[in-house]
Amino acid sequence: MTGPDDWAPFVAAITEHQQRSERGGAFLRTAAEVEQGFADRAAFHRALHADDVTAEELAALCGATAGETARLRADLEPGTIRFTPAEPASCVIHLSRSFTRVSKLMGLDGTHKFLFATDYRYRPHASVQQWADSRYLVLMGRYVVQDMWALSLVLAQLVVVAGRAFPGLEEPWTHPDFPRVLLDTAHTNPYLHQQIAYGMCAMVEGERFRTAIGVHDDETLAPVMFEIARGAMDFLVGHELSHVYRGHLHAAGRPADESPWFAGEAFDRVRESPGGAAVVETYLRDYWPAHSLELEADRFAMMSAADAGASVARDLRLVGIEFAVSLLSFLDRASYLTEYGDDPAEAVGLREYSRVPGLVDVLLPMETHPWGKTRATAVTSEVQLVYRSLVDPAELRRKALLMQAVGNVLGSMSGRALNAIQWINSRPGESLAVILPDDKLLTHYWPPEATTDDDRLERLESSASLFYSDLTGADPRADAQTVATACRVAFARMREEQGILPEAILRIMSWYAPGGIPLDLFRQGDMFPADELDAALATLEEHSLIALDGSAVRVDPLVQAVGRDVDEVEEEEVFPAGETLDVAVVLLSSAVPEWHDPAGQPVWRELLPHIDAVAGHLADVEREPPLVLWNDTAQYLLDQGMVERGLGYALRALSDGQRLNGPDHPDTLALRHSLGLAYTAAGDHAEAISVLERIVADQERLLGARHPVTLTSRNSLASAHLAAGDFARAIALLERTVTDRRRALGRDHPHTLASQNDLAMAYSGAGELSRAIQLLRRVVARSERVSGADHPDVVIARGNLAYAYYAAGRVAEAIPLLERSVADHERVFGPDHPNTLTAHTVLTDAVEGAARPGGAPAGDP
């Protein structure tokens, strides 16, 4: 064991490192001013540990309150955390408070002792190192700690403004519609939205670039800001402590052949790009073992940061966690930019960074970030895994969507912030940016040789939303005019050389998302002969109107805008905008696979951005809506757990269907049924039951009580009652439906077996486990004989039987079945499907439950 005095040489070395880093990074401050700052901090630290200095006197030295300094001394009293004399008082206060909260929740004992230090130029944000037995150094970026609070203030203002849409709610962020309103608020309040972008730049550039933050006067702002900031800071500190708590500093991590669950879609996209397979394999071999430890640390940090007392997964703490996660993801990307001069999205061949959140971060070169860590993609999945046994599933989905909305707010500003960083680095002095509410940006720039009392500065005034749009700060509207002129010249030349086909294909592509447009869309059927299509694509690439990328193509958004426009100089419209949009819709509708087919998931993931884009364009024009495409998209999204998006498509399909066909048309009735399923998936049980009760009544009136379609809707109504916990009503409906389906369809029909599976789950929920097990055993045996062992419904039924055994306390029988269920789900649904994640969680609960006294289940399935 080492004694207390053994800290001294190590603290002195870290102090010298901090001072050397700050001296080299100072801009407008003179050398004398920097040294005076060191002296002032040293005086604060001496007073902090002096018995004859009161809390009020200490507060006067650092600009804090007496309550904060008294609490700081209490936090430092156990001696488990300490700081160097070069540490700013604000960092000491914030870090010690977070350390006290997190270490207590995590259960770290007093034998572990930590030195926290912030570095002026530290790029990897935070790291923990062991330097002696039970002694650790936690090194963090200075501006990551200091600017997190300023950025939390901006985000808190967005939360408060968005909350005004829900008058009367004390905590409006608990409303299911709040995530959507938050995104709308960000885009309709550029004053706040732009402050986030420039605040992100400040966190990267430190003293080189500062930005002033405007604050609205609102009494609810401070508590919201403190909750968000505490969630963010506790997560950052908790992540590093988790590495110690979980023994990661000397651990090997997960094996390279165990693919990360959160990146399936992203990896599929990269594998399809040129050289992409090698990129993914490199990640799995070189990055994933260490990255897996980062994700495990995140899970423990999340629980420590989001829980307080008896309250778990507190909403604003989760907002703060996602806020920190998204900022760290951005900082990894920005570090690569400042080190190598280009965007890592381009470096790994990904043009559309925003469509693969977090992927670029895991693929950063090892030399820029040894852990290659990302959290932007995994964290919303992790929160659902961590709290599955503690929080209602519908409530947990709502929390995950809230976190996702926060990530989207920051992600939407990443590109602009990176452009700003490039502009800042091209002018190696110091800048101060002030954003005004009328979209004005005032930038003061001092050259490198200037000082604080120097008046040699440039004053730049521009639009906050347009400045930094590229390296020159050019107005993108002027670029649009240039692109439009160049496109029309190219169109005329192509018509002369090859006719109208190249232009027609481009105009069809213009309705899709800019990147990742699958060429298979155009190769299906006989609409475009293969040789003519290849020649047209080559012509478009030759004129720089598209960029071919393996089996996909990218079109610049400015070129797409021209492609959607009707050329006014033509006497006759060769390409009416509506007709090219119709073709784009037909191609998508023909390409989408069955929504419930697991084999079709990669195609769905590829097409979803383009379905979203077409849906947006159709909202602005009068064309016949693709009802089947809307409904299939809704069902696929719901099946994948993307509930809010699925509900949006279900509502749109029904609205369009009623307008076209009337309320009693069979297609409209089917769409109303789909909407009921969407409400069930979204956890809005009352609305689901209301919709489904009406549809059952209408179908009984129009089709008859025992019509197969009516029975399907009645089964869905029973499932809604089951999801709402009304087991008695669910059982009554399902027993009737099973009887009617057996008569109408036969005992072994898949629909009859599906109703029996649902009835068994209702028995299980009502505590009638013996009846549930008996019925499920019959369902599994018959389903395997009728549909095959790997049919999705059969896999689900076997998993339900396994859980029923576990819920009944028959753990020894349950665990082998649960292990098979996990393997079945991974094979049939894929590793990232919500059903697969649930199967993993149930197995984990069972294994852990077997170790508990009595082997009791941890929660509901």
Coordinates of C-alpha atoms in Angstrom, one line a residue, residues 2-511:
T2 CA 1.1 3.5 -0.7
G3 CA 0.7 6.4 1.8
P4 CA -0.9 9.7 1.3
D5 CA 2.4 11.5 0.6
D6 CA 2.9 9.3 -2.5
W7 CA 0.5 11.5 -4.4
A8 CA 2.8 14.4 -4.4
P9 CA 5.2 13.5 -7.2
F10 CA 2.4 12.4 -9.5
V11 CA 0.3 15.5 -8.8
A12 CA 3.3 17.7 -9.5
A13 CA 3.9 16.0 -12.9
I14 CA 0.2 16.4 -13.9
T15 CA 0.2 20.0 -12.8
E16 CA 3.2 20.7 -14.9
H17 CA 1.5 19.0 -17.9
Q18 CA -1.6 21.1 -17.5
Q19 CA 0.3 24.4 -17.2
R20 CA 2.5 23.6 -20.2
S21 CA -0.6 22.7 -22.3
E22 CA -2.4 26.0 -21.4
R23 CA 0.7 28.1 -22.0
G24 CA 0.9 26.7 -25.5
G25 CA -2.8 27.1 -26.2
A26 CA -3.4 30.6 -25.0
F27 CA -4.4 33.2 -27.6
L28 CA -5.3 36.7 -26.6
R29 CA -4.0 36.4 -23.1
T30 CA -0.4 37.5 -22.5
A31 CA 2.1 35.3 -20.7
A32 CA 1.7 37.4 -17.6
E33 CA -2.1 36.9 -17.6
V34 CA -1.7 33.1 -18.0
E35 CA 0.7 32.9 -15.0
Q36 CA -1.6 35.1 -12.9
G37 CA -4.4 32.7 -13.7
F38 CA -2.3 29.8 -12.4
A39 CA -1.5 31.8 -9.2
D40 CA -5.2 32.6 -8.6
R41 CA -6.1 28.9 -8.9
A42 CA -3.3 27.8 -6.6
A43 CA -4.7 30.3 -4.0
F44 CA -8.2 28.9 -4.4
H45 CA -6.9 25.3 -3.7
R46 CA -4.9 26.4 -0.7
A47 CA -8.0 28.1 0.7
L48 CA -10.2 25.1 -0.1
H49 CA -8.1 23.0 2.3
A50 CA -7.6 25.7 4.9
D51 CA -9.6 25.2 8.1
D52 CA -9.6 29.0 8.8
V53 CA -11.3 30.0 5.5
T54 CA -15.1 30.0 5.6
A55 CA -17.3 28.8 2.9
E56 CA -18.3 32.4 2.2
E57 CA -14.7 33.5 1.8
L58 CA -13.9 30.6 -0.4
A59 CA -17.0 31.4 -2.6
A60 CA -15.7 34.9 -3.0
L61 CA -12.4 33.6 -4.4
C62 CA -14.1 31.5 -7.2
G63 CA -17.4 33.2 -8.0
A64 CA -19.5 30.3 -6.6
T65 CA -22.1 30.4 -3.8
A66 CA -21.3 29.5 -0.2
G67 CA -23.6 26.5 -0.5
E68 CA -21.6 25.2 -3.4
T69 CA -18.3 25.6 -1.7
A70 CA -19.6 24.0 1.5
R71 CA -20.9 21.0 -0.5
L72 CA -17.5 20.9 -2.3
R73 CA -15.6 20.5 0.9
A74 CA -18.0 17.7 2.0
D75 CA -17.5 15.9 -1.3
L76 CA -13.7 16.1 -0.9
E77 CA -13.8 15.1 2.8
P78 CA -13.6 11.2 2.2
G79 CA -10.3 11.7 0.3
T80 CA -11.3 9.5 -2.6
I81 CA -11.1 12.3 -5.2
R82 CA -8.6 15.1 -5.5
F83 CA -7.4 17.8 -8.0
T84 CA -4.2 19.5 -9.0
P85 CA -3.6 23.2 -8.0
A86 CA -3.9 24.1 -11.7
E87 CA -7.5 23.0 -11.9
P88 CA -10.1 25.8 -12.4
A89 CA -12.6 26.1 -9.6
S90 CA -15.6 25.5 -11.9
C91 CA -14.2 22.2 -13.0
V92 CA -13.5 21.2 -9.4
I93 CA -17.0 21.9 -8.3
H94 CA -18.7 20.2 -11.3
L95 CA -16.5 17.1 -11.3
S96 CA -16.5 16.5 -7.5
R97 CA -20.3 16.7 -7.4
S98 CA -20.7 14.2 -10.2
F99 CA -18.1 11.9 -8.7
T100 CA -19.9 11.9 -5.3
R101 CA -23.2 11.1 -6.9
V102 CA -21.9 8.4 -9.3
S103 CA -19.5 6.6 -7.0
K104 CA -22.2 6.3 -4.4
L105 CA -24.8 4.8 -6.8
M106 CA -22.1 2.6 -8.3
G107 CA -21.0 1.3 -4.9
L108 CA -17.3 2.1 -5.3
D109 CA -15.6 1.7 -1.9
G110 CA -13.1 4.0 -0.4
T111 CA -10.1 1.9 -1.4
H112 CA -10.2 3.4 -4.9
K113 CA -8.8 6.9 -5.1
F114 CA -8.8 9.2 -8.1
L115 CA -7.0 12.3 -9.3
F116 CA -9.1 14.3 -11.8
A117 CA -7.4 16.7 -14.2
T118 CA -8.6 18.7 -17.2
D119 CA -6.2 19.3 -20.1
Y120 CA -6.4 22.4 -22.2
R121 CA -6.0 20.6 -25.5
Y122 CA -7.0 17.0 -24.6
R123 CA -8.7 15.5 -27.7
P124 CA -10.1 12.1 -26.6
H125 CA -12.5 13.9 -24.2
A126 CA -11.8 11.6 -21.2
S127 CA -9.7 8.6 -20.2
V128 CA -8.8 6.7 -17.1
Q129 CA -5.4 5.2 -16.3
Q130 CA -4.1 3.3 -13.3
W131 CA -0.8 4.6 -12.0
A132 CA -0.5 2.7 -8.7
D133 CA -2.4 0.1 -6.6
S134 CA -6.0 1.4 -6.4
R135 CA -4.8 4.9 -7.6
Y136 CA -6.2 6.3 -10.9
L137 CA -5.9 9.3 -13.1
V138 CA -9.0 10.6 -14.9
L139 CA -7.9 13.0 -17.6
M140 CA -10.6 15.1 -19.4
G141 CA -10.8 17.9 -21.9
R142 CA -11.0 21.3 -20.2
Y143 CA -13.7 22.7 -22.6
V144 CA -15.7 19.4 -22.6
V145 CA -16.3 20.0 -18.9
Q146 CA -16.7 23.8 -19.0
D147 CA -18.8 24.1 -22.2
M148 CA -21.1 21.2 -21.4
W149 CA -23.0 23.5 -19.0
A150 CA -23.3 26.4 -21.5
L151 CA -24.6 24.0 -24.1
S152 CA -27.0 22.4 -21.6
L153 CA -28.4 25.9 -21.1
V154 CA -29.2 26.2 -24.8
L155 CA -30.7 22.8 -25.0
A156 CA -32.8 23.6 -21.9
Q157 CA -34.2 26.7 -23.6
L158 CA -35.3 24.4 -26.5
V159 CA -36.9 22.0 -24.1
V160 CA -38.7 24.9 -22.3
V161 CA -39.9 26.5 -25.6
A162 CA -41.1 23.1 -26.9
G163 CA -42.9 22.5 -23.6
R164 CA -45.2 25.5 -24.2
A165 CA -47.1 23.3 -26.7
F166 CA -48.4 21.3 -23.7
P167 CA -50.0 23.9 -21.4
G168 CA -50.9 22.5 -18.0
L169 CA -48.3 19.8 -18.0
E170 CA -45.8 20.3 -15.2
E171 CA -43.3 18.0 -17.1
P172 CA -44.3 18.4 -20.8
W173 CA -41.3 16.2 -21.9
T174 CA -43.3 13.2 -20.6
H175 CA -45.9 13.7 -23.3
P176 CA -45.6 11.1 -26.2
D177 CA -45.6 13.9 -28.8
F178 CA -42.8 15.9 -27.1
P179 CA -40.0 14.4 -29.3
R180 CA -41.7 15.5 -32.5
V181 CA -42.4 19.0 -31.0
L182 CA -38.8 19.3 -29.9
L183 CA -37.5 18.7 -33.4
D184 CA -40.0 21.2 -34.8
T185 CA -39.0 23.8 -32.2
A186 CA -35.4 23.4 -33.1
H187 CA -36.0 24.0 -36.8
T188 CA -38.4 26.9 -36.2
N189 CA -36.1 28.6 -33.7
P190 CA -32.9 29.1 -35.6
Y191 CA -31.6 31.5 -32.9
L192 CA -31.4 28.6 -30.4
H193 CA -30.5 25.9 -33.1
Q194 CA -27.6 27.9 -34.4
Q195 CA -26.3 28.5 -30.9
I196 CA -25.9 24.8 -30.5
A197 CA -23.8 24.6 -33.7
Y198 CA -21.5 27.4 -32.7
G199 CA -21.3 26.0 -29.1
M200 CA -20.1 22.6 -30.6
C201 CA -17.4 24.5 -32.4
A202 CA -16.4 26.2 -29.2
M203 CA -16.0 22.9 -27.4
V204 CA -13.6 21.7 -30.1
E205 CA -11.6 25.0 -30.5
G206 CA -11.5 26.1 -26.9
E207 CA -9.9 29.5 -26.4
R208 CA -9.5 30.0 -30.1
F209 CA -13.3 30.3 -30.6
R210 CA -15.8 31.5 -28.1
T211 CA -19.5 32.2 -28.5
A212 CA -21.9 34.2 -26.5
I213 CA -25.0 32.4 -25.2
G214 CA -28.4 34.3 -25.1
V215 CA -30.8 33.4 -22.3
H216 CA -34.6 33.7 -22.2
D217 CA -36.2 34.8 -18.9
D218 CA -38.1 31.8 -17.7
E219 CA -38.4 30.5 -14.2
T220 CA -38.5 26.8 -15.4
L221 CA -35.2 27.2 -17.3
A222 CA -32.7 26.7 -14.4
P223 CA -34.1 23.4 -13.0
V224 CA -34.3 22.0 -16.5
M225 CA -30.8 23.0 -17.3
F226 CA -29.4 21.6 -14.1
E227 CA -31.1 18.2 -14.7
I228 CA -29.8 18.0 -18.3
A229 CA -26.3 19.1 -17.3
R230 CA -26.2 16.7 -14.3
G231 CA -27.2 13.8 -16.6
A232 CA -24.5 14.7 -19.1
M233 CA -21.7 15.3 -16.5
D234 CA -22.6 12.2 -14.4
F235 CA -22.5 10.1 -17.6
L236 CA -19.1 11.4 -18.5
V237 CA -17.7 10.8 -15.0
G238 CA -19.6 7.5 -14.6
H239 CA -18.2 6.1 -17.8
E240 CA -14.6 6.4 -16.6
L241 CA -15.5 5.1 -13.1
S242 CA -17.3 2.1 -14.7
H243 CA -14.0 1.1 -16.3
V244 CA -12.5 0.8 -12.9
Y245 CA -15.7 -0.8 -11.3
R246 CA -15.9 -3.4 -14.1
G247 CA -12.2 -4.2 -14.2
H248 CA -11.8 -3.0 -17.8
L249 CA -8.3 -1.6 -17.6
H250 CA -6.8 -5.0 -18.0
A251 CA -9.7 -6.8 -19.7
A252 CA -9.6 -8.2 -23.3
G253 CA -13.2 -7.2 -24.4
R254 CA -15.6 -9.2 -26.5
P255 CA -14.3 -11.5 -29.3
A256 CA -14.0 -10.1 -32.8
D257 CA -16.5 -12.6 -34.2
E258 CA -19.3 -11.3 -32.0
S259 CA -20.9 -8.6 -34.1
P260 CA -22.2 -5.4 -32.3
W261 CA -25.9 -5.5 -32.1
F262 CA -26.4 -1.7 -32.8
A263 CA -24.7 -1.4 -36.2
G264 CA -26.3 -4.1 -38.4
E265 CA -28.0 -1.6 -40.7
A266 CA -24.9 0.6 -40.8
F267 CA -22.5 -2.2 -41.5
D268 CA -24.8 -3.6 -44.3
R269 CA -24.6 -0.2 -46.0
V270 CA -20.8 0.0 -45.7
R271 CA -20.3 -3.6 -47.0
E272 CA -22.2 -2.6 -50.2
S273 CA -19.8 0.3 -50.9
P274 CA -16.5 -0.2 -52.7
G275 CA -14.0 -1.6 -50.2
G276 CA -16.7 -1.5 -47.5
A277 CA -16.4 -5.2 -46.5
A278 CA -12.7 -4.7 -45.6
V279 CA -13.6 -1.6 -43.6
V280 CA -16.1 -3.5 -41.5
E281 CA -13.8 -6.5 -41.0
T282 CA -11.0 -4.1 -39.9
Y283 CA -13.4 -2.6 -37.3
L284 CA -14.5 -6.0 -36.0
R285 CA -10.9 -7.2 -35.7
D286 CA -9.2 -4.1 -34.4
Y287 CA -11.8 -1.9 -32.8
W288 CA -14.7 -4.0 -31.5
P289 CA -13.0 -5.9 -28.6
A290 CA -12.1 -2.5 -27.0
H291 CA -15.3 -0.8 -28.1
S292 CA -17.4 -3.5 -26.4
L293 CA -15.9 -2.4 -23.1
E294 CA -16.8 1.1 -23.8
L295 CA -20.4 0.1 -24.4
E296 CA -20.5 -1.9 -21.2
A297 CA -19.2 1.1 -19.3
D298 CA -21.9 3.2 -20.9
R299 CA -24.6 1.0 -19.5
F300 CA -23.3 1.3 -16.0
A301 CA -22.7 5.0 -16.4
M302 CA -26.3 5.4 -17.7
M303 CA -27.8 3.9 -14.6
S304 CA -25.6 6.0 -12.4
A305 CA -26.5 9.2 -14.3
A306 CA -30.2 8.6 -15.0
D307 CA -31.3 7.4 -11.6
A308 CA -31.9 9.4 -8.4
G309 CA -33.2 7.9 -5.2
A310 CA -36.2 5.7 -6.0
S311 CA -36.7 7.3 -9.4
V312 CA -35.2 5.4 -12.3
A313 CA -34.5 6.6 -15.9
R314 CA -35.5 10.2 -15.3
D315 CA -36.4 11.9 -18.5
L316 CA -34.2 15.0 -18.3
R317 CA -31.2 13.0 -17.1
L318 CA -31.6 10.7 -20.1
V319 CA -31.8 13.9 -22.3
G320 CA -28.5 14.9 -20.7
I321 CA -27.0 11.5 -21.4
E322 CA -28.0 11.6 -25.1
F323 CA -26.7 15.2 -25.2
A324 CA -23.3 14.1 -24.0
V325 CA -23.3 11.0 -26.2
S326 CA -24.0 13.1 -29.3
L327 CA -21.4 15.7 -28.4
L328 CA -18.8 13.0 -28.0
S329 CA -19.7 11.5 -31.3
F330 CA -19.3 14.9 -32.9
L331 CA -16.0 15.6 -31.1
D332 CA -14.5 12.3 -32.5
R333 CA -15.4 13.4 -36.0
A334 CA -14.1 17.0 -35.4
S335 CA -10.8 15.6 -34.0
Y336 CA -10.3 13.7 -37.2
L337 CA -11.1 16.8 -39.2
T338 CA -8.6 19.0 -37.3
E339 CA -5.9 16.3 -37.4
Y340 CA -6.2 15.3 -41.1
G341 CA -8.0 18.2 -42.7
D342 CA -11.1 16.3 -44.0
D343 CA -14.3 14.8 -42.8
P344 CA -14.0 11.2 -41.7
A345 CA -17.3 10.5 -43.4
E346 CA -15.5 11.0 -46.7
A347 CA -12.4 9.2 -45.4
V348 CA -14.4 5.9 -45.0
G349 CA -16.4 6.4 -48.2
L350 CA -19.7 7.4 -46.5
R351 CA -21.3 10.4 -48.3
E352 CA -24.4 10.6 -46.1
Y353 CA -23.0 10.7 -42.6
S354 CA -26.4 11.7 -41.0
R355 CA -28.1 8.6 -42.4
V356 CA -25.7 6.3 -40.5
P357 CA -25.5 8.0 -37.1
G358 CA -22.4 7.0 -35.1
L359 CA -20.9 4.8 -37.7
V360 CA -18.2 7.2 -38.7
D361 CA -17.0 7.4 -35.1
V362 CA -16.4 3.7 -34.8
L363 CA -14.4 3.7 -38.0
L364 CA -12.0 6.5 -37.1
P365 CA -8.4 5.6 -37.6
M366 CA -6.8 4.0 -34.5
E367 CA -4.2 6.7 -34.3
T368 CA -6.8 9.4 -33.7
H369 CA -8.9 7.6 -31.2
P370 CA -7.6 4.2 -29.9
W371 CA -10.9 3.0 -28.6
G372 CA -12.8 3.8 -31.7
K373 CA -15.8 4.4 -29.5
T374 CA -19.2 5.6 -30.5
R375 CA -22.5 5.8 -28.6
A376 CA -24.8 7.7 -31.0
T377 CA -26.3 4.5 -32.4
A378 CA -26.1 2.2 -29.4
V379 CA -27.4 4.3 -26.6
T380 CA -31.1 4.3 -27.3
S381 CA -31.0 0.5 -27.6
E382 CA -29.0 0.3 -24.4
V383 CA -31.5 2.3 -22.4
Q384 CA -34.3 -0.1 -23.4
L385 CA -32.1 -3.1 -22.4
V386 CA -31.0 -1.6 -19.1
Y387 CA -34.4 -0.6 -17.9
R388 CA -36.5 -3.4 -19.4
S389 CA -37.4 -5.0 -16.1
L390 CA -38.0 -1.7 -14.3
V391 CA -40.0 0.5 -16.7
D392 CA -43.2 -0.2 -18.6
P393 CA -42.4 -1.1 -22.3
A394 CA -44.5 1.7 -23.8
E395 CA -43.0 4.2 -21.4
L396 CA -39.5 3.0 -22.1
R397 CA -40.1 3.4 -25.9
R398 CA -41.2 7.0 -25.2
K399 CA -38.0 7.7 -23.3
A400 CA -35.9 6.2 -26.1
L401 CA -37.7 8.4 -28.7
L402 CA -37.1 11.4 -26.5
M403 CA -33.4 10.6 -26.5
Q404 CA -33.4 10.0 -30.2
A405 CA -34.9 13.4 -30.8
V406 CA -32.1 15.1 -28.8
G407 CA -29.6 13.2 -30.9
N408 CA -31.3 14.4 -34.1
V409 CA -31.2 18.0 -32.9
L410 CA -27.4 17.8 -32.5
G411 CA -26.9 15.6 -35.6
S412 CA -28.6 18.2 -37.8
M413 CA -26.0 20.8 -36.9
S414 CA -22.9 18.6 -37.2
G415 CA -22.2 19.4 -40.8
R416 CA -22.5 23.2 -40.3
A417 CA -20.4 23.0 -37.2
L418 CA -17.6 21.1 -39.0
N419 CA -17.6 23.7 -41.8
A420 CA -17.2 26.4 -39.1
I421 CA -14.3 24.5 -37.6
Q422 CA -12.6 24.4 -41.0
W423 CA -13.2 28.2 -41.4
I424 CA -11.8 28.8 -37.9
N425 CA -8.7 26.7 -38.5
S426 CA -8.0 28.6 -41.7
R427 CA -7.8 31.8 -39.7
P428 CA -5.3 31.0 -36.8
G429 CA -6.3 33.7 -34.4
E430 CA -9.2 34.0 -32.0
S431 CA -12.8 34.6 -32.8
L432 CA -15.9 35.6 -30.8
A433 CA -19.3 34.8 -32.3
V434 CA -22.5 36.4 -31.2
I435 CA -25.8 35.1 -32.5
L436 CA -28.7 37.6 -32.5
P437 CA -32.4 36.6 -32.5
D438 CA -33.0 38.1 -36.0
D439 CA -30.6 35.5 -37.6
K440 CA -27.6 37.8 -37.5
L441 CA -24.2 36.5 -36.7
L442 CA -21.5 38.9 -35.5
T443 CA -18.0 37.5 -35.6
H444 CA -15.0 39.4 -34.1
Y445 CA -11.7 38.0 -35.3
W446 CA -8.3 38.9 -33.8
P447 CA -5.0 37.8 -35.7
P448 CA -2.6 35.5 -33.8
E449 CA -0.3 38.4 -32.7
A450 CA -3.1 40.4 -31.1
T451 CA -3.6 40.7 -27.3
T452 CA -6.5 41.5 -25.0
D453 CA -5.9 45.2 -25.3
D454 CA -5.3 45.2 -29.0
D455 CA -7.9 46.8 -31.3
R456 CA -6.7 45.0 -34.5
L457 CA -9.7 42.9 -35.3
E458 CA -12.1 42.2 -38.2
R459 CA -15.8 42.5 -37.7
L460 CA -17.9 40.2 -39.9
E461 CA -21.6 40.4 -40.1
S462 CA -23.7 37.7 -41.8
S463 CA -26.7 35.4 -41.6
A464 CA -26.2 32.9 -38.8
S465 CA -28.1 30.2 -40.8
L466 CA -26.0 30.7 -44.0
F467 CA -22.6 31.7 -42.7
Y468 CA -20.0 28.8 -42.6
S469 CA -22.1 27.0 -45.3
D470 CA -18.8 26.2 -46.9
L471 CA -15.2 27.2 -46.4
T472 CA -15.7 30.6 -48.0
G473 CA -19.0 31.4 -46.3
A474 CA -20.7 31.7 -49.6
D475 CA -24.5 32.0 -49.8
P476 CA -25.8 28.6 -50.9
R477 CA -28.7 30.3 -52.8
A478 CA -26.1 31.7 -55.2
D479 CA -24.7 28.1 -55.6
A480 CA -28.2 26.9 -56.4
Q481 CA -28.5 29.4 -59.3
T482 CA -25.1 28.3 -60.7
V483 CA -26.0 24.6 -60.4
A484 CA -29.4 25.2 -62.1
T485 CA -27.7 26.9 -65.1
A486 CA -25.1 24.2 -65.4
C487 CA -27.8 21.4 -65.2
R488 CA -29.9 22.9 -68.0
V489 CA -26.9 23.2 -70.3
A490 CA -26.1 19.6 -69.5
F491 CA -29.7 18.6 -70.2
A492 CA -29.6 20.2 -73.6
R493 CA -26.3 18.5 -74.5
M494 CA -27.5 15.1 -73.4
R495 CA -30.7 15.4 -75.4
E496 CA -28.7 16.0 -78.5
E497 CA -26.3 13.2 -77.8
Q498 CA -28.5 10.4 -76.4
G499 CA -32.1 11.5 -76.3
I500 CA -34.2 12.1 -73.2
L501 CA -33.5 8.9 -71.3
P502 CA -30.6 10.2 -69.2
E503 CA -32.5 13.3 -68.2
A504 CA -35.6 11.2 -67.4
I505 CA -33.7 8.9 -65.0
L506 CA -32.1 11.9 -63.3
R507 CA -35.5 13.6 -62.8
I508 CA -36.9 10.3 -61.3
M509 CA -33.9 10.1 -59.0
S510 CA -34.5 13.7 -57.9
W511 CA -37.6 12.6 -55.8

